[in-house]
CSV table of N, CA and C in Angstrom, one decimal:
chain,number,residue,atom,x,y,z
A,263,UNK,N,58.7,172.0,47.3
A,263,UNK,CA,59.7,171.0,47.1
A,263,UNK,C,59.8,170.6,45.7
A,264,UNK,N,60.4,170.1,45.4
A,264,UNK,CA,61.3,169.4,43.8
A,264,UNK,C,61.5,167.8,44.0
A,265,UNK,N,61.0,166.7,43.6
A,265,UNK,CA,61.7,165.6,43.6
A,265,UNK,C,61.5,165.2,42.6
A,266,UNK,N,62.2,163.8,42.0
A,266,UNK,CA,62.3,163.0,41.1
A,266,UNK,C,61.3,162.1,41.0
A,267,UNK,N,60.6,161.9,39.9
A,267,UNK,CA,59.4,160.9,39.4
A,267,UNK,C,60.4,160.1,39.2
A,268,UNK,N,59.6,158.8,38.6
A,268,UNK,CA,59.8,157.0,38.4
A,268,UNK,C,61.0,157.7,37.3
A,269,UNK,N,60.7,158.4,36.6
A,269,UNK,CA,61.8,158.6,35.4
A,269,UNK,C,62.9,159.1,35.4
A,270,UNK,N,63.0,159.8,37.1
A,270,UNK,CA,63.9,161.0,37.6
A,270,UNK,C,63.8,162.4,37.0
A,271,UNK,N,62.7,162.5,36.2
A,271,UNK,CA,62.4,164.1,35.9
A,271,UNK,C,62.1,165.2,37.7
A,272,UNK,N,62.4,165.9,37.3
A,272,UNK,CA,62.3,166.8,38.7
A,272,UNK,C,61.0,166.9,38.6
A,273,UNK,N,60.1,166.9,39.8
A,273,UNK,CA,59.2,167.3,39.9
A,273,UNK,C,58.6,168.4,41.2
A,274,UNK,N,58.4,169.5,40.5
A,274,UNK,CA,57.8,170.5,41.8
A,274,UNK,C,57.0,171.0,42.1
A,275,UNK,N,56.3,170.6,43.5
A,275,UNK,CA,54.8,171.2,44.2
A,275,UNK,C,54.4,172.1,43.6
A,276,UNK,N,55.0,173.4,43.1
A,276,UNK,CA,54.8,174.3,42.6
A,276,UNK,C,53.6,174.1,41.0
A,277,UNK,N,54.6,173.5,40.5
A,277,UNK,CA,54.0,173.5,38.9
A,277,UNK,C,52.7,172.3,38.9
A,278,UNK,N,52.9,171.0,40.2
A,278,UNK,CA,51.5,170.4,40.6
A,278,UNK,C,50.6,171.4,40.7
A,279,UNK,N,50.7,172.5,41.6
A,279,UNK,CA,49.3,173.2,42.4
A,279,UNK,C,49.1,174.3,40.8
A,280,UNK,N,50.2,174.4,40.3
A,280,UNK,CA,49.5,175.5,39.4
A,280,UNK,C,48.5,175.0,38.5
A,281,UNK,N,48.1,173.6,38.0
A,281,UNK,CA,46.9,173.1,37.2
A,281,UNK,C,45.8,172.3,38.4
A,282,UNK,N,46.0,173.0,39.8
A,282,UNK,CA,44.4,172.8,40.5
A,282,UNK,C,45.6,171.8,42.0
A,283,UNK,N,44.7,171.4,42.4
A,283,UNK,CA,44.6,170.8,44.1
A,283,UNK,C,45.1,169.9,43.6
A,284,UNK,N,46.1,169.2,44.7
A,284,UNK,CA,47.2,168.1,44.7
A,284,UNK,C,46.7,167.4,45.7
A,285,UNK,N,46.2,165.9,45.3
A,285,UNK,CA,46.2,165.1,46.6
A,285,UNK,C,47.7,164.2,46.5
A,286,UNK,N,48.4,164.6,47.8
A,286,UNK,CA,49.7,164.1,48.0
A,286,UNK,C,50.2,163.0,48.9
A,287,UNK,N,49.9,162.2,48.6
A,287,UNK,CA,50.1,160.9,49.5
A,287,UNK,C,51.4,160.2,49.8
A,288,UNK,N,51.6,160.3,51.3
A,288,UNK,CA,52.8,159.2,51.6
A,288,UNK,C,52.5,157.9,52.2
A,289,UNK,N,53.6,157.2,51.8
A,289,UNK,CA,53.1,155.5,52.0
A,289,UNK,C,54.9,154.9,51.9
A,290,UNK,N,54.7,154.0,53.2
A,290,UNK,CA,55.9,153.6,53.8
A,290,UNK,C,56.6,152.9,52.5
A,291,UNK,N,56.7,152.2,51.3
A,291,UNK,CA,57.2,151.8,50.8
A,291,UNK,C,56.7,151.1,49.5
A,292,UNK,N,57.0,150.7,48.0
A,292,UNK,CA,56.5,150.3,47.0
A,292,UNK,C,56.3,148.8,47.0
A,293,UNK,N,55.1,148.1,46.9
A,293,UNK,CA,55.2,146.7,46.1
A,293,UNK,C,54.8,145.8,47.9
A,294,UNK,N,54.4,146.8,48.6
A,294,UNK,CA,54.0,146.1,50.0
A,294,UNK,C,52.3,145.8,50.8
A,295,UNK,N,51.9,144.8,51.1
A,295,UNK,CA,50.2,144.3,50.9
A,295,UNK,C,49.5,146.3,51.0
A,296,UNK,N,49.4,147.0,52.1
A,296,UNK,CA,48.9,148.2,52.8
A,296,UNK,C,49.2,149.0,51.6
A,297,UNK,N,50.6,149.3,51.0
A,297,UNK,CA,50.9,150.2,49.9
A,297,UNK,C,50.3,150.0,48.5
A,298,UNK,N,50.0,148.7,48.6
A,298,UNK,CA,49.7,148.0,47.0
A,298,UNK,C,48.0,148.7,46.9
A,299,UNK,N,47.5,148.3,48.6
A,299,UNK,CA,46.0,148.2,48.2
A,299,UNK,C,45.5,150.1,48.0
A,300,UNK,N,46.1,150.5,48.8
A,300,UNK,CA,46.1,152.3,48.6
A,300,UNK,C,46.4,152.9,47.3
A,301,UNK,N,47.6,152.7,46.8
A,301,UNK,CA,47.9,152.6,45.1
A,301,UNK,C,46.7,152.0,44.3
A,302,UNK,N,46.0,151.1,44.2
A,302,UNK,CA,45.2,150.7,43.6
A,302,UNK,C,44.0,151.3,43.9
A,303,UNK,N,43.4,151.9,45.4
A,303,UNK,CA,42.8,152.6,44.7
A,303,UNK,C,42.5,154.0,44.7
A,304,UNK,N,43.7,154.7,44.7
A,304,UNK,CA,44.0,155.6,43.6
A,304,UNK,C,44.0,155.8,42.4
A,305,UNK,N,44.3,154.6,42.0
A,305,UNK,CA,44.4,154.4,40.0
A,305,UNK,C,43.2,154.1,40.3
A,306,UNK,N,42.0,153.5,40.6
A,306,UNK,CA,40.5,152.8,40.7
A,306,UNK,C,39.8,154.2,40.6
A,307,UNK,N,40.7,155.3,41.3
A,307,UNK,CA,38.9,156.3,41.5
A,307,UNK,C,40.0,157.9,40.9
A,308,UNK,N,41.0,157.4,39.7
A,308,UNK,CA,41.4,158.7,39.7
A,308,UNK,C,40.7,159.5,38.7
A,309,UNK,N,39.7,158.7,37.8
A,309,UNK,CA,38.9,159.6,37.0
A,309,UNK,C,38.1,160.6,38.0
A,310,UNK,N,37.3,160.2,39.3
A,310,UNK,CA,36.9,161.0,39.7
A,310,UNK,C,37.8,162.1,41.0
A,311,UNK,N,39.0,161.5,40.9
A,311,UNK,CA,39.6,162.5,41.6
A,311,UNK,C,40.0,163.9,40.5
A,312,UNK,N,40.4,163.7,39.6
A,312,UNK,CA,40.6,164.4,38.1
A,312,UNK,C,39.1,165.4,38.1
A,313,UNK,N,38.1,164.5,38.3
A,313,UNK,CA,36.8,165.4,37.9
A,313,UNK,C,36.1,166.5,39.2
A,314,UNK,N,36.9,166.2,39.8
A,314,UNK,CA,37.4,167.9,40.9
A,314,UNK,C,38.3,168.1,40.4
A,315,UNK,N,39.1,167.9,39.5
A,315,UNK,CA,40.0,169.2,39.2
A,315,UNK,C,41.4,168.8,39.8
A,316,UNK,N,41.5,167.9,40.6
A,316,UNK,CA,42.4,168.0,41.4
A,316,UNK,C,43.1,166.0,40.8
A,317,UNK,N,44.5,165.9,41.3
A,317,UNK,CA,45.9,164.9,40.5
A,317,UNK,C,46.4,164.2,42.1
A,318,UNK,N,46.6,163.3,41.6
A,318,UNK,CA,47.6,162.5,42.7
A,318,UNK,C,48.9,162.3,42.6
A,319,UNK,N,49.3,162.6,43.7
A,319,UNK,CA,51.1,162.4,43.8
A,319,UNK,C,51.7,161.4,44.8
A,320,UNK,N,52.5,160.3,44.4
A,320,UNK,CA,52.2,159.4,46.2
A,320,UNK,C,54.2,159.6,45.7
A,321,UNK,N,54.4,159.4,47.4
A,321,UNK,CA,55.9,160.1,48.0
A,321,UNK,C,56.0,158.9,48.4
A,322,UNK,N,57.4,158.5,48.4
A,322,UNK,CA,58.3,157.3,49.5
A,322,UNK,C,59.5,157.2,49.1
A,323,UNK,N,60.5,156.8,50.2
A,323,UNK,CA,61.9,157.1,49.9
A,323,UNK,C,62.4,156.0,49.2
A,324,UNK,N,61.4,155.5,48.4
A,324,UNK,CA,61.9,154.2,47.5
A,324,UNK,C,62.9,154.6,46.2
A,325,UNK,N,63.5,154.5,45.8
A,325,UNK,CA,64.6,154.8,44.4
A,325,UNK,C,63.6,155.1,43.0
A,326,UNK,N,64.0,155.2,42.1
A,326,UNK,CA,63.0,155.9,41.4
A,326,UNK,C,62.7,154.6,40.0
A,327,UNK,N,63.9,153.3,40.5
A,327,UNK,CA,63.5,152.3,39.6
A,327,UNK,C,62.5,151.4,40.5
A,328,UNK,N,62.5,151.4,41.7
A,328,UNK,CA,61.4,150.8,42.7
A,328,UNK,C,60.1,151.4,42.1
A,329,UNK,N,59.8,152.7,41.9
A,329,UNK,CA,58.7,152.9,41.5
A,329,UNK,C,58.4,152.9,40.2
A,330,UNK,N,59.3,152.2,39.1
A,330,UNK,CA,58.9,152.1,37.8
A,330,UNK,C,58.4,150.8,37.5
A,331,UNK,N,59.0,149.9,38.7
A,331,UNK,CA,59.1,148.6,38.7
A,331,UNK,C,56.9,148.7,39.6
A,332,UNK,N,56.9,149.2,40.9
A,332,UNK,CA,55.8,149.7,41.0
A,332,UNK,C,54.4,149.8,40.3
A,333,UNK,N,54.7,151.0,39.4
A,333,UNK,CA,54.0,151.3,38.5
A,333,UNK,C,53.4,150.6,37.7
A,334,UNK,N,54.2,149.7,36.9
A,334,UNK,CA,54.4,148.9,35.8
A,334,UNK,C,53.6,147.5,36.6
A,335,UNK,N,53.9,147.2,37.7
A,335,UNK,CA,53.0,145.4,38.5
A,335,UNK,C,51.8,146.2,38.3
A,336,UNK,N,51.7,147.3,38.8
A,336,UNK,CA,50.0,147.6,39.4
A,336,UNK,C,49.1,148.1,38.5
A,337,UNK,N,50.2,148.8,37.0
A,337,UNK,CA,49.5,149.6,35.9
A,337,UNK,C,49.1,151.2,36.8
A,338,UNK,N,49.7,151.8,37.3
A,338,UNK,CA,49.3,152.9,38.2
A,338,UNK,C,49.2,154.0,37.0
A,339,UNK,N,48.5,154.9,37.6
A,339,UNK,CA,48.2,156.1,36.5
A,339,UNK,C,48.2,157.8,36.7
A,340,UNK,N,49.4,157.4,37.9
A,340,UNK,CA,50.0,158.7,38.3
A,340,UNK,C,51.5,158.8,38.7
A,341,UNK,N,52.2,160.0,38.7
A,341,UNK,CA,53.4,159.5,39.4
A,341,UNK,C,53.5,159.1,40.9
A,342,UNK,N,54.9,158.3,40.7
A,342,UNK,CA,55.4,158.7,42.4
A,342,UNK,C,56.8,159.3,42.6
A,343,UNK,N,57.1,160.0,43.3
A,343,UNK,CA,58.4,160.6,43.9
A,343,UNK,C,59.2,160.2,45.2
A,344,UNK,N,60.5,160.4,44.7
A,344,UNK,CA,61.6,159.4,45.5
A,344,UNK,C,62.2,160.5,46.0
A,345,UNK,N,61.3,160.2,47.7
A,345,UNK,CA,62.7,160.8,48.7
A,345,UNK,C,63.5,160.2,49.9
A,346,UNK,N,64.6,159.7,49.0
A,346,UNK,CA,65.5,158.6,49.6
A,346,UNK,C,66.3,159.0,51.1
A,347,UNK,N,66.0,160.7,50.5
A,347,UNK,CA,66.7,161.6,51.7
A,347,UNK,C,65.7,162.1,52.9
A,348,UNK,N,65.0,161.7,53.2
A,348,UNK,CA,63.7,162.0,53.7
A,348,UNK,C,63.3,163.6,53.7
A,349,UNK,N,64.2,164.5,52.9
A,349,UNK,CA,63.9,165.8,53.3
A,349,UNK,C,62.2,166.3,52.8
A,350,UNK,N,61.9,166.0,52.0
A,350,UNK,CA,60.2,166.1,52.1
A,350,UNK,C,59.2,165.6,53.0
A,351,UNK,N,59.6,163.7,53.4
A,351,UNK,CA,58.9,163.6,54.5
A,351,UNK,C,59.1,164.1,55.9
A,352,UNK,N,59.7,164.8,56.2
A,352,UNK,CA,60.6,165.2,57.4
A,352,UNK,C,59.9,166.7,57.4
A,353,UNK,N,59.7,167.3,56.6
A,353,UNK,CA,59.2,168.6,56.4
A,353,UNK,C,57.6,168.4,56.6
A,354,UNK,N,56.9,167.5,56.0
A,354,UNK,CA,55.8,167.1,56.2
A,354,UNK,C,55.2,166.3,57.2
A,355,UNK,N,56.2,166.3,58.5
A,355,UNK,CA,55.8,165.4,59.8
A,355,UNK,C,55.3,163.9,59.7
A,356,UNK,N,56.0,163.3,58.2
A,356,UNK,CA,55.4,162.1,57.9
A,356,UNK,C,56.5,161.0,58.2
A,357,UNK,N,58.0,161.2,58.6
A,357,UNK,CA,59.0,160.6,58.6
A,357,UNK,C,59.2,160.8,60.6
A,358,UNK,N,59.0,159.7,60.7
A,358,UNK,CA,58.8,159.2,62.2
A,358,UNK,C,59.5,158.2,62.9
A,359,UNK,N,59.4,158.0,64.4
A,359,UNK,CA,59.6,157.0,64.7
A,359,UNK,C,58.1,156.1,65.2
A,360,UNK,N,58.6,154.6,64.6
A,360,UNK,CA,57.4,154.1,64.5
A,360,UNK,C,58.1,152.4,65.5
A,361,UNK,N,57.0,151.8,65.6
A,361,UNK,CA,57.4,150.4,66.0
A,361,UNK,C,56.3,149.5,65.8
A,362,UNK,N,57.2,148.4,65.6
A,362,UNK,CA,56.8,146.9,64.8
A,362,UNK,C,57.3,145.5,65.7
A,363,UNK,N,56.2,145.3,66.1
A,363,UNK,CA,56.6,143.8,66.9
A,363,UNK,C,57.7,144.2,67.8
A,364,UNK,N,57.6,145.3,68.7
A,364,UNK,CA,58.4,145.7,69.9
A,364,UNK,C,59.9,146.8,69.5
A,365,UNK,N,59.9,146.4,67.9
A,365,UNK,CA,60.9,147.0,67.6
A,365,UNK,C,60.9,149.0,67.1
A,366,UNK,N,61.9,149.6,67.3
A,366,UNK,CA,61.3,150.6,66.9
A,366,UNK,C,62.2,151.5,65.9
A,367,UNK,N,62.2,152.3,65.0
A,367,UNK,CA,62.7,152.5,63.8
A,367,UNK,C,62.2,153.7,63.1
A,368,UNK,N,63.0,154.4,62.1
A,368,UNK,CA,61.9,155.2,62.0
A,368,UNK,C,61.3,155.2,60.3
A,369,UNK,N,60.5,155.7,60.1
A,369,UNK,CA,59.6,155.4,58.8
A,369,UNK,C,59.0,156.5,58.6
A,370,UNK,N,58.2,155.6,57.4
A,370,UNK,CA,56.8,157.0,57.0
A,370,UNK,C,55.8,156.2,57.5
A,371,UNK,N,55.0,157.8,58.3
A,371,UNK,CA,53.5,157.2,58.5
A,371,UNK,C,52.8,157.4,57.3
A,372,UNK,N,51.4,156.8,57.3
A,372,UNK,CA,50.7,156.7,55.8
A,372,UNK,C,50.0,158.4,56.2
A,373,UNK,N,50.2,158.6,55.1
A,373,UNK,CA,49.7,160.5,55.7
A,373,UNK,C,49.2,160.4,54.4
A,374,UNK,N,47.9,161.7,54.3
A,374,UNK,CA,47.4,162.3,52.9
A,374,UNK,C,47.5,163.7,52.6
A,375,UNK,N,47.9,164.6,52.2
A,375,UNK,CA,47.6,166.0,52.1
A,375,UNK,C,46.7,166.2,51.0
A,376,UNK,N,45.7,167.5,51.3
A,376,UNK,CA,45.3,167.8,50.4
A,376,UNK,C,45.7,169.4,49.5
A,377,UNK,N,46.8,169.5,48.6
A,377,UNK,CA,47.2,170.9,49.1
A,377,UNK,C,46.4,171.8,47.6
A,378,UNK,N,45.8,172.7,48.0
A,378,UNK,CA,44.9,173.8,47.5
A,378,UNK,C,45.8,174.7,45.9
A,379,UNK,N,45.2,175.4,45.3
A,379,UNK,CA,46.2,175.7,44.2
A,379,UNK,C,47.1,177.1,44.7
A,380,UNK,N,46.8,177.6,45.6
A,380,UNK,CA,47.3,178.5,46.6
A,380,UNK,C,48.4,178.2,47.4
A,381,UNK,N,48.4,176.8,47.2
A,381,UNK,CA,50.2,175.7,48.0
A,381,UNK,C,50.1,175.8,48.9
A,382,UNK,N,48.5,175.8,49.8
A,382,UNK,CA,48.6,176.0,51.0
A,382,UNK,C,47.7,174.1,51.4
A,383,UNK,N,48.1,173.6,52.4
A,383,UNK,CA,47.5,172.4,53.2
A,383,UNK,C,46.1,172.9,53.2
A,384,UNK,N,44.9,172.2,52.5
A,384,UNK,CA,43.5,172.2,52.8
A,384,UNK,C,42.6,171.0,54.0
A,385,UNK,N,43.3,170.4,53.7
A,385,UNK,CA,43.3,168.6,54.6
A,385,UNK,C,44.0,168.0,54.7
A,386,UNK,N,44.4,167.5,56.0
A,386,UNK,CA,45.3,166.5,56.3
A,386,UNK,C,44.9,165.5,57.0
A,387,UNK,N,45.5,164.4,56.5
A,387,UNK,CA,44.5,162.5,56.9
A,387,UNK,C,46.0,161.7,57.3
A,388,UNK,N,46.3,162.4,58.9
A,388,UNK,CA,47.0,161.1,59.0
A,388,UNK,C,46.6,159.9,59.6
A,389,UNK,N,47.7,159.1,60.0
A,389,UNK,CA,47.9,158.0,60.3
A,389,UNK,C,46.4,157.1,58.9
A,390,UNK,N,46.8,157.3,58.2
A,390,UNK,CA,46.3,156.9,57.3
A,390,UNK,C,45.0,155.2,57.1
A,391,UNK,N,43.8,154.8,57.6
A,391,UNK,CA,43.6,153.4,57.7
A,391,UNK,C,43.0,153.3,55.8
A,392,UNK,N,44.0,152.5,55.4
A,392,UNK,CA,43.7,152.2,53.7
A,392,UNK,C,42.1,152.0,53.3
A,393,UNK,N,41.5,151.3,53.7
A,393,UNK,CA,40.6,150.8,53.2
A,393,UNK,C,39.4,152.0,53.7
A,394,UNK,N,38.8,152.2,52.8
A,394,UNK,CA,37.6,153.5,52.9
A,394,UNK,C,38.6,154.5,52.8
A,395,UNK,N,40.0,155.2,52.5
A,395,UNK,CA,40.3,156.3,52.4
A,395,UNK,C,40.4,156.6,50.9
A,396,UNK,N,40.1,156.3,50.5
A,396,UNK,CA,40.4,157.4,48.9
A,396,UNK,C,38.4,157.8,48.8
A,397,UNK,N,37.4,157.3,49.4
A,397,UNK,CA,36.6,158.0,49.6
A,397,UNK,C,36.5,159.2,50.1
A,398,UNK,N,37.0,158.9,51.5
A,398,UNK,CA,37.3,160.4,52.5
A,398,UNK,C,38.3,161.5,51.8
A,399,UNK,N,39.1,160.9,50.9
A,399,UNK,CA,39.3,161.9,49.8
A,399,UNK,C,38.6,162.7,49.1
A,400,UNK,N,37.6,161.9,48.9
A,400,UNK,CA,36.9,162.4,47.4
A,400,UNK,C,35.7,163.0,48.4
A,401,UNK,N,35.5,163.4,49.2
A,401,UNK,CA,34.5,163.7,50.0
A,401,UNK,C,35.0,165.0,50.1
A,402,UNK,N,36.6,164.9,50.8
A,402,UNK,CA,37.1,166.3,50.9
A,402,UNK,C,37.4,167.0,49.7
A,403,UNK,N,37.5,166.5,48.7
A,403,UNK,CA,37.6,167.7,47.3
A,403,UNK,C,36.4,168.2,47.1
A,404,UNK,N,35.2,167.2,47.4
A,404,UNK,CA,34.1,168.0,47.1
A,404,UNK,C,33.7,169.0,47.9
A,405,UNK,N,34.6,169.0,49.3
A,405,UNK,CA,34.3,170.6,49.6
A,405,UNK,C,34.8,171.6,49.3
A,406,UNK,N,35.9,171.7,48.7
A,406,UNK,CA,36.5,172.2,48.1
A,406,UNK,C,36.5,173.4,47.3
């Protein structure tokens, strides 16, 4: 896939996996309590995500000034990519129908990929619970 960073540069899986393992995260929306605390600690532990070798990418169909505005509250220190069209999350089984206080709609579930420099899926963490996951991350690159 190809999408647009915070800056609208194209960005593609492709040229991600060719400098090592991509951890690719989706997350329902920018600047929200669950999305904020997940983002944060990605930026908290990306030196040692980096020291496997492996970069962070987080996906949501937020606009690409949503995530500059994002970036810039939280100081983040990777991209994110805007798929407004859901054709990435839709391909990735992460764009669903979900429900909230009886209501039902459909969204991103908080999903993680782990994809290999081969652009093949190594791990996948869905339904995502924030808190303790960027460990279970770093656990899985070290098998890596």
């Amino acid at each position: 896939f190809t999408l647009p960073d915070q800056d609208g540069k194209p960005v593609s899986l492709a040229s991600l996996t060719a400098r090592g393992p991509v951890v690719l995260y989706f997350y329902p929306t920018d600047s929200t309590p669950g999305c904020t605390v997940e983002a944060c600690s990605f930026r908290e532990n990306l030196g040692a995500i980096r020291a496997r070798g492996a970069q962070v990418i987080g996906v949501s169909a937020d606009s690409t000034a949503s995530h500059q505005k994002f970036i810039g509250k939280q100081s983040l220190n990777f991209p994110l990519l805007s798929d407004p069209g859901h054709t990435v999350t839709a391909a990735y089984g992460v764009y669903k129908k979900k429900s909230l206080y009886g209501r039902e709609f459909m969204g991103i579930e908080r999903t993680t990929f782990i994809i290999g420099r081969d652009g093949t899926v190594k791990q996948a963490f869905p339904k995502v619970t924030v808190n303790g996951h960027t460990e279970e991350v770093l656990e899985a690159l070290k098998q890596l």
